[in-house]
Tab-separated table of C-alpha atoms in Angstrom:
chain	number	residue	atom	x	y	z
N	28	PRO	CA	0.225	16.456	75.224
N	29	PRO	CA	0.149	17.398	71.583
N	30	PRO	CA	-2.715	15.805	69.519
N	31	SER	CA	-1.989	12.794	67.795
N	32	PRO	CA	-1.830	13.073	63.912
N	33	PRO	CA	-4.822	11.744	61.938
N	34	PRO	CA	-4.524	8.342	60.550
N	35	PRO	CA	-3.499	8.253	56.901
N	36	SER	CA	-6.335	7.949	54.403
N	37	PRO	CA	-6.550	4.529	52.771
N	38	PRO	CA	-5.305	4.342	49.132
N	39	PRO	CA	-7.975	4.819	46.473
N	40	SER	CA	-9.502	1.589	45.068
N	41	PRO	CA	-8.319	0.400	41.791
N	42	PRO	CA	-10.697	1.122	38.901
N	43	PRO	CA	-13.234	-1.636	37.967
N	44	PRO	CA	-12.156	-4.052	35.203
N	45	PRO	CA	-13.476	-3.222	31.930
N	46	SER	CA	-16.731	-5.103	30.899
N	47	PRO	CA	-16.389	-7.884	28.487
N	48	PRO	CA	-17.396	-7.113	24.783
N	49	PRO	CA	-21.038	-7.953	23.940
N	50	SER	CA	-21.432	-11.488	22.574
N	51	PRO	CA	-22.246	-11.592	18.808
N	52	PRO	CA	-25.988	-12.160	17.979
N	53	PRO	CA	-26.958	-15.864	17.521
N	54	PRO	CA	-27.118	-17.123	13.914
N	55	PRO	CA	-30.441	-17.353	12.290
N	56	PRO	CA	-32.084	-20.617	12.480
N	57	GLN	CA	-31.235	-22.882	9.684
N	58	PRO	CA	-34.055	-24.649	7.690
N	59	PRO	CA	-34.325	-28.265	8.730
N	60	THR	CA	-32.116	-30.674	6.786
N	61	ALA	CA	-34.121	-32.816	4.287
N	62	PRO	CA	-33.499	-36.502	4.314
N	63	PRO	CA	-31.123	-37.830	1.926
N	64	ALA	CA	-32.360	-38.381	-1.520
N	65	VAL	CA	-33.762	-41.788	-2.556
N	66	VAL	CA	-31.230	-43.889	-4.262
N	67	TYR	CA	-32.650	-46.358	-6.606
N	68	PRO	CA	-30.746	-49.627	-7.324
N	69	ILE	CA	-29.572	-49.897	-10.941
N	70	ASP	CA	-28.516	-53.553	-10.754
N	71	VAL	CA	-32.138	-54.735	-10.855
N	72	PRO	CA	-32.782	-56.293	-14.213
N	73	GLU	CA	-35.886	-55.126	-16.256
N	74	ASP	CA	-38.531	-57.844	-16.360
N	75	SER	CA	-41.325	-56.895	-18.775
N	76	SER	CA	-43.287	-59.990	-17.741
N	77	ARG	CA	-44.195	-58.102	-14.450
N	78	GLY	CA	-46.852	-55.703	-14.011
N	79	ASN	CA	-46.524	-51.892	-14.143
N	80	VAL	CA	-48.127	-49.822	-11.335
N	81	ASP	CA	-48.578	-46.064	-11.087
N	82	LEU	CA	-49.486	-44.257	-7.888
N	83	LEU	CA	-51.208	-40.933	-8.334
N	84	TRP	CA	-51.813	-38.096	-5.911
N	85	GLY	CA	-54.398	-35.407	-6.647
N	86	VAL	CA	-56.739	-37.760	-8.345
N	87	LYS	CA	-59.539	-39.437	-6.421
N	88	ALA	CA	-60.992	-43.039	-6.926
N	89	ASP	CA	-64.586	-43.180	-8.114
N	90	THR	CA	-65.777	-45.428	-5.326
N	91	ALA	CA	-69.430	-44.560	-5.910
N	92	THR	CA	-69.707	-47.054	-8.952
N	93	SER	CA	-67.813	-50.163	-9.256
N	94	LEU	CA	-64.325	-51.954	-8.813
N	95	LEU	CA	-63.527	-51.163	-12.521
N	96	ALA	CA	-64.062	-47.498	-11.874
N	97	TYR	CA	-62.134	-47.571	-8.745
N	98	VAL	CA	-58.920	-48.933	-10.292
N	99	ASN	CA	-59.239	-46.907	-13.464
N	100	PRO	CA	-59.034	-43.079	-13.059
N	101	TYR	CA	-59.936	-42.678	-16.768
N	102	TYR	CA	-63.190	-44.595	-16.211
N	103	SER	CA	-65.472	-41.624	-17.086
N	104	TYR	CA	-63.216	-40.424	-19.920
N	105	ASP	CA	-64.649	-36.872	-19.501
N	106	ASP	CA	-62.482	-35.641	-16.643
N	107	PHE	CA	-60.714	-36.757	-13.702
N	108	VAL	CA	-62.222	-36.908	-10.266
N	109	VAL	CA	-59.934	-34.392	-8.885
N	110	ASN	CA	-58.786	-33.892	-5.259
N	111	LYS	CA	-59.206	-30.080	-4.868
N	112	ALA	CA	-57.200	-30.194	-1.522
N	113	PHE	CA	-53.934	-31.286	-3.247
N	114	ASP	CA	-51.221	-28.908	-2.726
N	115	ILE	CA	-47.558	-30.178	-3.142
N	116	ARG	CA	-46.327	-26.551	-2.603
N	117	GLN	CA	-46.120	-27.246	1.200
N	118	PRO	CA	-42.739	-28.458	2.410
N	119	GLU	CA	-44.302	-31.271	4.496
N	120	ALA	CA	-46.016	-32.639	1.461
N	121	GLN	CA	-42.900	-32.639	-0.584
N	122	GLN	CA	-41.118	-34.606	2.091
N	123	PHE	CA	-43.903	-36.906	2.606
N	124	MET	CA	-44.219	-37.757	-1.000
N	125	GLU	CA	-40.483	-38.522	-1.234
N	126	ARG	CA	-40.968	-40.779	1.800
N	127	TRP	CA	-43.552	-42.617	-0.284
N	128	CYS	CA	-40.952	-43.293	-2.962
N	129	ARG	CA	-38.578	-44.653	-0.467
N	130	THR	CA	-41.214	-46.980	1.083
N	131	LEU	CA	-42.032	-48.228	-2.393
N	132	GLN	CA	-38.410	-49.140	-3.211
N	133	GLU	CA	-38.340	-51.054	0.180
N	134	SER	CA	-41.731	-52.677	-0.175
N	135	GLU	CA	-42.057	-56.383	-0.968
N	136	LEU	CA	-44.661	-55.659	-3.516
N	137	VAL	CA	-42.299	-53.765	-5.628
N	138	GLN	CA	-39.447	-55.107	-7.780
N	139	LYS	CA	-38.000	-51.573	-8.363
N	140	VAL	CA	-39.004	-48.036	-8.722
N	141	LYS	CA	-38.549	-47.253	-12.427
N	142	PRO	CA	-35.526	-45.065	-13.176
N	143	ASN	CA	-36.475	-41.238	-13.387
N	144	SER	CA	-39.931	-42.013	-12.664
N	145	CYS	CA	-40.563	-40.680	-9.244
N	146	VAL	CA	-41.738	-37.056	-9.962
N	147	ILE	CA	-40.756	-35.602	-6.496
N	148	SER	CA	-37.250	-37.170	-6.346
N	149	GLU	CA	-36.588	-35.796	-9.836
N	150	PHE	CA	-37.684	-32.523	-8.740
N	151	ARG	CA	-35.200	-32.535	-5.762
N	152	SER	CA	-32.366	-33.502	-7.796
N	153	HIS	CA	-33.153	-30.720	-10.108
N	154	VAL	CA	-33.278	-28.214	-7.268
N	155	GLU	CA	-30.005	-29.388	-5.773
N	156	LEU	CA	-28.180	-29.509	-9.195
N	157	ALA	CA	-29.366	-26.277	-10.820
N	158	SER	CA	-27.243	-23.208	-10.195
N	159	GLY	CA	-29.642	-20.469	-11.264
N	160	LEU	CA	-32.569	-21.001	-8.926
N	161	LEU	CA	-32.559	-17.980	-6.592
N	162	ASN	CA	-35.378	-16.717	-4.301
N	163	ALA	CA	-36.555	-13.090	-4.069
N	164	ASN	CA	-33.525	-12.306	-1.622
N	165	GLY	CA	-31.125	-13.681	-4.145
N	166	GLN	CA	-30.463	-16.736	-2.007
N	167	LYS	CA	-30.198	-20.279	-3.528
N	168	ILE	CA	-33.484	-22.237	-3.297
N	169	MET	CA	-33.079	-25.211	-1.153
N	170	TYR	CA	-35.111	-28.417	-1.071
N	171	PRO	CA	-37.853	-28.615	0.356
N	172	VAL	CA	-38.887	-25.672	-1.702
N	173	PRO	CA	-40.830	-23.056	0.204
N	174	ALA	CA	-44.412	-22.643	-0.880
N	175	LYS	CA	-43.775	-19.024	-2.371
N	176	ASP	CA	-41.016	-20.202	-4.574
N	177	PHE	CA	-42.465	-23.608	-5.772
N	178	ASP	CA	-44.366	-22.579	-8.794
N	179	ARG	CA	-41.540	-20.994	-10.698
N	180	THR	CA	-39.241	-23.593	-9.320
N	181	PHE	CA	-41.426	-26.306	-10.624
N	182	GLU	CA	-41.889	-24.536	-13.995
N	183	SER	CA	-38.108	-24.541	-14.453
N	184	PHE	CA	-38.134	-28.211	-13.725
N	185	MET	CA	-40.807	-28.961	-16.225
N	186	GLY	CA	-38.677	-27.221	-18.744
N	187	SER	CA	-35.820	-29.861	-18.209
N	188	GLU	CA	-35.602	-33.074	-20.257
N	189	SER	CA	-36.627	-35.075	-16.982
N	190	GLY	CA	-39.689	-32.990	-16.538
N	191	LYS	CA	-40.752	-33.357	-20.187
N	192	GLU	CA	-40.312	-37.304	-20.023
N	193	LEU	CA	-42.528	-37.351	-16.920
N	194	MET	CA	-45.084	-35.322	-18.658
N	195	LYS	CA	-45.158	-37.801	-21.451
N	196	ALA	CA	-45.376	-40.700	-19.038
N	197	GLY	CA	-48.611	-39.174	-17.581
N	198	LEU	CA	-47.125	-38.740	-14.065
N	199	VAL	CA	-47.742	-35.049	-14.031
N	200	GLY	CA	-50.778	-32.971	-14.852
N	201	PHE	CA	-51.847	-29.300	-14.600
N	202	GLU	CA	-55.261	-27.748	-14.193
N	203	LYS	CA	-57.228	-26.689	-17.268
N	204	GLU	CA	-57.989	-23.336	-15.850
N	205	ASP	CA	-54.642	-22.519	-14.392
N	206	GLN	CA	-51.889	-24.167	-16.350
N	207	CYS	CA	-49.278	-23.275	-13.714
N	208	ARG	CA	-51.191	-25.034	-10.927
N	209	LEU	CA	-50.196	-28.779	-10.427
N	210	MET	CA	-53.240	-30.906	-10.512
N	211	PHE	CA	-51.707	-34.427	-9.815
N	212	MET	CA	-48.465	-36.130	-9.810
N	213	GLY	CA	-47.153	-39.771	-9.152
N	214	VAL	CA	-44.422	-42.340	-9.364
N	215	ALA	CA	-44.137	-45.363	-11.693
N	216	VAL	CA	-42.851	-48.780	-10.373
N	217	ARG	CA	-42.305	-52.285	-11.722
N	218	ALA	CA	-44.186	-54.535	-9.429
N	219	LYS	CA	-43.290	-58.118	-8.475
N	220	PHE	CA	-46.469	-59.876	-9.623
N	221	LYS	CA	-46.686	-61.495	-13.107
N	222	ARG	CA	-49.005	-60.216	-15.700
N	223	SER	CA	-50.149	-63.819	-16.382
N	224	LYS	CA	-51.751	-64.298	-13.056
N	225	GLY	CA	-55.313	-65.211	-13.055
N	226	SER	CA	-58.152	-62.719	-12.022
N	227	TRP	CA	-58.699	-64.234	-8.566
N	228	ASP	CA	-54.969	-64.292	-7.651
N	229	MET	CA	-54.601	-60.843	-9.120
N	230	LEU	CA	-57.488	-59.686	-6.751
N	231	GLU	CA	-55.341	-60.883	-3.810
N	232	VAL	CA	-52.420	-58.931	-5.206
N	233	TRP	CA	-54.675	-55.920	-5.512
N	234	ASN	CA	-55.790	-56.210	-1.903
N	235	ASP	CA	-52.002	-56.220	-0.828
N	236	TRP	CA	-51.599	-53.129	-2.651
N	237	GLN	CA	-54.592	-51.436	-1.065
N	238	LYS	CA	-53.182	-52.425	2.465
N	239	LEU	CA	-49.920	-50.612	1.629
N	240	ARG	CA	-51.801	-47.681	0.267
N	241	GLU	CA	-54.139	-47.306	3.264
N	242	ARG	CA	-51.096	-47.560	5.601
N	243	LEU	CA	-49.421	-44.612	4.259
N	244	ASN	CA	-52.627	-42.765	3.440
N	245	GLY	CA	-53.506	-42.756	7.224
N	246	ILE	CA	-50.282	-40.466	7.901
N	247	ALA	CA	-50.480	-38.413	4.817
N	248	PRO	CA	-50.940	-34.692	5.472
N	249	LYS	CA	-54.067	-32.922	4.396
N	250	SER	CA	-52.155	-31.136	1.602
N	251	VAL	CA	-51.259	-34.476	-0.127
N	252	GLY	CA	-54.387	-36.498	0.467
N	253	ASP	CA	-54.868	-40.260	-0.567
N	254	ALA	CA	-53.059	-41.872	-3.311
N	255	ILE	CA	-54.621	-44.295	-5.865
N	256	VAL	CA	-53.111	-47.390	-7.304
N	257	VAL	CA	-53.365	-47.459	-11.269
N	258	SER	CA	-52.352	-50.339	-13.393
N	259	ASP	CA	-53.465	-51.822	-16.732
N	260	THR	CA	-53.341	-55.324	-15.162
N	261	PHE	CA	-55.699	-54.191	-12.299
N	262	VAL	CA	-58.026	-52.873	-14.826
N	263	SER	CA	-58.186	-56.150	-16.750
N	264	MET	CA	-58.635	-57.890	-13.360
N	265	ALA	CA	-61.441	-55.796	-12.389
N	266	THR	CA	-63.205	-56.245	-15.767
N	267	GLN	CA	-62.968	-60.066	-15.325
N	268	VAL	CA	-64.116	-60.026	-11.748
N	269	GLU	CA	-66.949	-57.884	-12.349
N	270	ALA	CA	-68.072	-60.005	-15.424
N	271	ILE	CA	-67.835	-63.132	-13.159
N	272	LEU	CA	-69.652	-61.548	-10.226
N	273	SER	CA	-72.362	-60.227	-12.536
N	274	THR	CA	-72.828	-63.661	-14.047
N	275	THR	CA	-75.256	-64.883	-11.403
N	276	LEU	CA	-77.446	-61.843	-11.730
N	277	SER	CA	-77.138	-62.159	-15.529
N	278	ILE	CA	-78.185	-65.778	-15.453
N	279	TRP	CA	-81.138	-65.083	-13.048
N	280	LEU	CA	-82.320	-62.162	-15.294
N	281	ALA	CA	-82.198	-64.378	-18.212
N	282	CYS	CA	-84.262	-66.999	-16.424
N	283	VAL	CA	-86.902	-64.406	-15.352
N	284	LEU	CA	-87.074	-63.186	-18.930
N	285	VAL	CA	-87.556	-66.843	-20.119
N	286	VAL	CA	-90.428	-67.261	-17.523
N	287	LEU	CA	-92.182	-64.201	-18.969
N	288	ILE	CA	-91.633	-65.324	-22.440
N	289	VAL	CA	-92.955	-68.868	-21.689
N	290	ILE	CA	-96.068	-67.216	-19.915
N	291	VAL	CA	-96.824	-65.091	-22.938
N	292	CYS	CA	-96.296	-68.013	-25.438
N	293	THR	CA	-98.045	-70.710	-23.494
N	294	GLY	CA	-100.310	-68.900	-20.964
N	295	SER	CA	-99.395	-71.296	-18.113
N	296	ILE	CA	-97.503	-70.185	-14.977
N	297	GLN	CA	-97.100	-73.964	-13.994
N	298	MET	CA	-95.257	-74.722	-17.356
N	299	ALA	CA	-93.120	-71.609	-16.889
N	300	ILE	CA	-92.065	-72.725	-13.414
N	301	LEU	CA	-91.154	-76.122	-14.582
N	302	ILE	CA	-89.068	-74.747	-17.393
N	303	LEU	CA	-87.287	-72.521	-14.714
N	304	ILE	CA	-86.523	-75.624	-12.640
N	305	ASN	CA	-85.182	-77.359	-15.620
N	306	LEU	CA	-82.970	-74.302	-16.523
N	307	VAL	CA	-81.530	-74.168	-13.011
N	308	PHE	CA	-80.544	-77.792	-13.275
N	309	ILE	CA	-78.867	-77.345	-16.561
N	310	VAL	CA	-76.861	-74.305	-15.342
N	311	VAL	CA	-75.701	-76.430	-12.334
N	312	PHE	CA	-74.804	-79.293	-14.746
N	313	VAL	CA	-72.698	-77.103	-16.896
N	314	ILE	CA	-70.901	-75.441	-14.002
N	315	ALA	CA	-70.103	-78.826	-12.684
N	316	GLY	CA	-68.740	-79.874	-16.103
N	317	LEU	CA	-66.510	-76.698	-16.146
N	318	ALA	CA	-65.189	-77.499	-12.607
N	319	TYR	CA	-64.510	-81.143	-13.592
N	320	LEU	CA	-62.382	-80.012	-16.582
N	321	GLU	CA	-60.717	-77.512	-14.378
N	322	MET	CA	-61.493	-74.730	-16.618
N	323	GLU	CA	-60.790	-71.263	-15.417
N	324	PHE	CA	-63.909	-68.995	-15.044
N	325	GLY	CA	-63.404	-65.826	-16.826
N	326	GLY	CA	-65.375	-63.201	-18.693
N	327	VAL	CA	-65.859	-65.350	-21.883
N	328	GLU	CA	-67.130	-68.270	-19.751
N	329	ALA	CA	-69.481	-65.792	-17.986
N	330	ILE	CA	-70.900	-64.607	-21.246
N	331	ALA	CA	-71.282	-68.168	-22.589
N	332	LEU	CA	-73.257	-69.184	-19.506
N	333	THR	CA	-75.696	-66.352	-20.177
N	334	VAL	CA	-76.116	-67.483	-23.876
N	335	LEU	CA	-76.754	-70.956	-22.494
N	336	ILE	CA	-80.139	-69.935	-21.010
N	337	GLY	CA	-81.463	-68.871	-24.343
N	338	MET	CA	-80.343	-72.049	-26.093
N	339	SER	CA	-81.579	-74.365	-23.294
N	340	CYS	CA	-84.911	-73.046	-23.043
N	341	ASP	CA	-85.958	-73.548	-26.845
N	342	TYR	CA	-86.348	-77.366	-26.402
N	343	CYS	CA	-88.509	-76.969	-23.397
N	344	LEU	CA	-90.649	-74.312	-24.643
N	345	HIS	CA	-91.424	-76.278	-27.940
N	346	LEU	CA	-92.249	-79.415	-25.797
N	347	SER	CA	-94.484	-77.397	-23.345
N	348	ASP	CA	-96.366	-75.549	-26.216
N	349	THR	CA	-97.160	-79.012	-27.833
N	350	PHE	CA	-98.071	-80.475	-24.431
N	351	LEU	CA	-100.633	-77.690	-23.835
N	352	THR	CA	-102.134	-77.787	-27.242
N	353	SER	CA	-102.602	-81.617	-27.650
N	354	ARG	CA	-106.167	-82.871	-27.645
N	355	SER	CA	-105.621	-85.852	-25.445
N	356	LYS	CA	-106.825	-85.951	-21.916
N	357	SER	CA	-103.936	-87.788	-20.446
N	358	ARG	CA	-100.739	-86.108	-19.508
N	359	CYS	CA	-98.665	-89.203	-20.476
N	360	LYS	CA	-100.271	-89.263	-23.796
N	361	ARG	CA	-99.670	-85.651	-24.426
N	362	ILE	CA	-96.034	-85.922	-23.399
N	363	LYS	CA	-95.709	-89.001	-25.775
N	364	ASP	CA	-97.257	-86.880	-28.586
N	365	SER	CA	-94.931	-84.023	-27.973
N	366	ILE	CA	-91.983	-86.222	-28.047
N	367	HIS	CA	-93.217	-88.008	-31.203
N	368	HIS	CA	-93.841	-84.806	-32.874
N	369	LEU	CA	-90.945	-82.776	-31.822
N	370	GLY	CA	-88.296	-85.292	-30.794
N	371	PRO	CA	-86.689	-85.746	-34.226
N	372	THR	CA	-86.561	-81.997	-34.827
N	373	ILE	CA	-84.949	-81.342	-31.403
N	374	ILE	CA	-82.361	-84.015	-32.002
N	375	SER	CA	-81.543	-82.787	-35.504
N	376	ALA	CA	-81.237	-79.088	-34.308
N	377	ALA	CA	-79.055	-80.147	-31.439
N	378	GLY	CA	-77.015	-82.410	-33.729
N	379	THR	CA	-76.232	-79.530	-36.193
N	380	SER	CA	-75.400	-77.083	-33.440
N	381	LEU	CA	-73.120	-79.753	-31.720
N	382	LEU	CA	-71.312	-80.573	-34.881
N	383	ALA	CA	-70.542	-76.838	-35.209
N	384	SER	CA	-69.164	-76.534	-31.723
N	385	ILE	CA	-67.171	-79.839	-31.491
N	386	PRO	CA	-64.354	-78.591	-33.878
N	387	THR	CA	-63.940	-75.245	-32.034
N	388	ALA	CA	-63.798	-77.342	-28.644
N	389	LEU	CA	-61.332	-79.807	-29.874
N	390	PHE	CA	-59.118	-78.265	-32.397
N	391	CYS	CA	-59.038	-74.463	-31.752
N	392	GLN	CA	-55.651	-73.285	-30.390
N	393	ILE	CA	-57.084	-69.932	-29.028
N	394	LEU	CA	-58.010	-70.560	-25.470
N	395	ILE	CA	-60.946	-68.206	-25.219
N	396	LEU	CA	-62.546	-69.794	-28.377
N	397	ASN	CA	-61.742	-73.230	-27.180
N	398	ASN	CA	-63.425	-72.569	-23.873
N	399	PHE	CA	-66.437	-71.137	-25.672
N	400	GLY	CA	-66.811	-74.110	-27.880
N	401	THR	CA	-66.596	-76.478	-24.760
N	402	ILE	CA	-69.253	-74.557	-23.034
N	403	MET	CA	-71.488	-74.717	-26.078
N	404	CYS	CA	-71.085	-78.471	-26.382
N	405	LEU	CA	-71.922	-78.919	-22.640
N	406	SER	CA	-75.026	-76.750	-23.088
N	407	ILE	CA	-76.404	-78.371	-26.025
N	408	VAL	CA	-76.027	-81.889	-24.569
N	409	SER	CA	-77.475	-80.872	-21.266
N	410	GLY	CA	-80.360	-78.886	-22.881
N	411	VAL	CA	-81.385	-82.067	-24.959
N	412	LEU	CA	-80.962	-84.586	-21.945
N	413	PHE	CA	-82.727	-82.518	-19.366
N	414	GLY	CA	-85.390	-81.545	-21.780
N	415	LEU	CA	-86.296	-85.197	-22.733
N	416	LEU	CA	-85.426	-86.906	-19.728
N	417	PHE	CA	-86.147	-84.564	-17.024
N	418	PHE	CA	-88.611	-81.867	-18.112
N	419	CYS	CA	-90.992	-84.390	-19.722
N	420	PRO	CA	-91.365	-86.447	-16.355
N	421	LEU	CA	-91.814	-83.109	-14.469
N	422	CYS	CA	-94.741	-82.292	-16.923
N	423	ILE	CA	-96.289	-85.693	-16.215
N	424	LEU	CA	-95.877	-85.396	-12.354
N	425	PHE	CA	-96.491	-81.612	-11.793
N	426	GLY	CA	-97.908	-80.408	-14.958
N	427	PRO	CA	-101.453	-78.600	-15.034
N	428	ARG	CA	-104.422	-80.676	-13.966
N	429	PHE	CA	-106.785	-78.421	-16.105
N	430	ALA	CA	-105.762	-77.170	-19.562
N	431	GLY	CA	-107.701	-74.472	-21.412
N	432	LYS	CA	-109.009	-74.979	-24.824
N	433	THR	CA	-107.555	-71.473	-25.947
N	434	TRP	CA	-104.608	-69.331	-24.772
N	435	LYS	CA	-106.871	-67.000	-23.093
N	436	ASP	CA	-108.560	-69.754	-21.143
N	437	THR	CA	-105.195	-71.215	-20.095
N	438	VAL	CA	-104.153	-67.759	-18.824
N	439	MET	CA	-107.306	-67.263	-16.922
N	440	LEU	CA	-106.941	-70.741	-15.260
N	441	SER	CA	-103.373	-70.006	-14.277
N	442	ILE	CA	-103.744	-66.683	-12.839
N	443	ILE	CA	-107.383	-66.233	-11.611
N	444	GLY	CA	-108.727	-69.817	-11.744
N	445	SER	CA	-109.499	-69.560	-7.952
N	446	PRO	CA	-108.578	-67.243	-5.107
N	447	LEU	CA	-105.528	-69.358	-4.267
N	448	HIS	CA	-104.454	-69.379	-7.794
N	449	GLY	CA	-104.491	-65.540	-7.724
N	450	VAL	CA	-102.647	-65.341	-4.294
N	451	THR	CA	-99.839	-67.769	-5.352
N	452	SER	CA	-99.593	-65.908	-9.020
N	453	ILE	CA	-99.129	-62.686	-7.122
N	454	PHE	CA	-96.608	-64.152	-4.730
N	455	PHE	CA	-94.593	-65.630	-7.677
N	456	PHE	CA	-94.479	-62.515	-9.687
N	457	THR	CA	-93.679	-60.374	-6.606
N	458	PHE	CA	-90.663	-62.685	-5.865
N	459	LEU	CA	-89.463	-62.415	-9.429
N	460	VAL	CA	-89.637	-58.618	-9.390
N	461	VAL	CA	-88.029	-58.193	-5.875
N	462	SER	CA	-85.131	-60.512	-6.634
N	463	LEU	CA	-84.101	-58.111	-9.520
N	464	MET	CA	-84.097	-55.168	-7.111
N	465	GLU	CA	-80.788	-54.081	-5.790
N	466	GLY	CA	-81.628	-53.573	-2.135
N	467	PRO	CA	-83.756	-56.710	-1.613
N	468	ARG	CA	-81.205	-58.929	-3.636
N	469	ALA	CA	-78.335	-57.777	-1.418
N	470	THR	CA	-80.482	-58.811	1.662
N	471	MET	CA	-81.229	-62.133	0.159
N	472	ILE	CA	-77.433	-62.620	-0.441
N	473	ASP	CA	-76.704	-61.734	3.195
N	474	ASN	CA	-79.426	-64.220	4.455
N	475	PRO	CA	-79.131	-67.242	2.147
N	476	ILE	CA	-81.386	-69.502	4.205
N	477	VAL	CA	-84.183	-67.078	4.278
N	478	ALA	CA	-83.804	-66.482	0.481
N	479	ALA	CA	-83.842	-70.271	-0.298
N	480	VAL	CA	-87.061	-70.572	1.754
N	481	LEU	CA	-88.805	-67.748	0.054
N	482	SER	CA	-87.568	-69.030	-3.503
N	483	LEU	CA	-89.060	-72.579	-2.746
N	484	ALA	CA	-92.399	-71.176	-1.412
N	485	ALA	CA	-92.645	-68.876	-4.542
N	486	LEU	CA	-91.880	-71.801	-7.035
N	487	ILE	CA	-93.833	-74.621	-5.398
N	488	SER	CA	-96.984	-72.740	-4.190
N	489	PRO	CA	-98.345	-72.330	-7.756
N	490	LEU	CA	-97.430	-75.853	-8.557
N	491	LEU	CA	-99.246	-77.385	-5.577
N	492	VAL	CA	-102.273	-75.075	-6.120
N	493	GLY	CA	-102.506	-76.131	-9.860
N	494	ILE	CA	-102.435	-79.694	-8.861
N	495	ASN	CA	-104.600	-79.666	-5.754
N	496	ILE	CA	-107.081	-76.966	-6.304
N	497	SER	CA	-109.817	-77.171	-8.827
N	498	PRO	CA	-110.697	-73.899	-10.630
N	499	ALA	CA	-114.004	-72.028	-10.006
N	500	PRO	CA	-117.177	-73.401	-11.813
N	501	LEU	CA	-116.966	-70.482	-14.085
N	502	PHE	CA	-113.484	-71.468	-15.573
N	503	ARG	CA	-114.153	-75.315	-15.178
N	504	GLN	CA	-116.676	-75.332	-17.946
N	505	THR	CA	-114.160	-74.076	-20.338
N	506	ALA	CA	-111.346	-76.364	-19.106
N	507	VAL	CA	-110.232	-79.952	-19.948
N	508	MET	CA	-109.374	-81.953	-16.998
N	509	LEU	CA	-106.211	-84.056	-17.452
N	510	ARG	CA	-105.665	-87.291	-15.808
N	511	TYR	CA	-102.432	-89.231	-15.377
């Protein structure tokens, strides 16, 4: 049979479909969108009775000295304590500081952020509204401003009216060596506290501001650093508080100086201790009187209490000098002679001073002078009453049992009359010196019970030795023994 024909070849496969066109390249990443600008309410009325507060970045607080230096960046008057790490050119720093302004506007401590007084917000408005701010590529500069474009952009901002006003308000400052480098910047707010608040109430307000500051400083980038709170009201508060807190030290220093002067004038440690005890009671009496009169304790009152020490020791010093130089061998007779000899003089001197102080205390309309006159009246009255009715009985009961015929003999009897006299004298002077040293004084404040025991031991031991211990025979020959 004939061969079968070959099967027909299959038809050719269709051509492959054309490949899809390449997808376009992804758009370049867009910079992160800045949060909306801070909107400050304009319907909050201006209240000048409330305090002004500025917050500054780039300036450090002088925490090494005192509260007054801490709240006042102009304390040294020579230069700021500058934070060298402050660099607002970084975008995250700009956004953080604007967040600060928003936080302040929402804070319970702030009545309102003053219009046109947040530097970074004003800078943002300038960047967004200005039309000629272009970078090196010819593109419009956007907020937050990149670090490479910040200096010339901020220079443009400082040339505007808003920038000039901020410079006048002291919210912007540049370095002396590099006038184009921003040194510090800030924001001004109207706080809710009243300027008329007392110092101690204002101290609580200051603590509230510190809590707000510390909360935001804890999340601040390194390029921003810590903010400080500045206000004239806080400076006045710190001045008052430091004056009050230093009053105790000033009073004690005045008492120590009085003791040294009494020893130099009379030569007797026992009489100096009795005068010191009398002064302590006078100060307590005057402070109790101020509390009874509900008088607010401020800087003027603190100064008046220090002056009180010098006025109150005069009467006792005259009485003690007459007591030691009297020729009688009876302590009661010596006190009687002292009062008979100096009583009219003391009453007359106190009367003239009192008559000069009473009009100030009663009729003066200036509160500071009125308070000063009141304290002077209390100090004069208490000085005379305690001098005649308290110090004189102390001299009879705890005065020296042996009196020297001369000043030199009295000094020798008081200090080295016997070994116990010497030990107690050294203990007493050591206590006076140590109580004025900052470190030991802080330890005594932290341990009041121990401090009270040491104080009593230092004061009482010379008195007990002078009453119960007879001097050595060498000194007894030149001494006069005093009976009751």
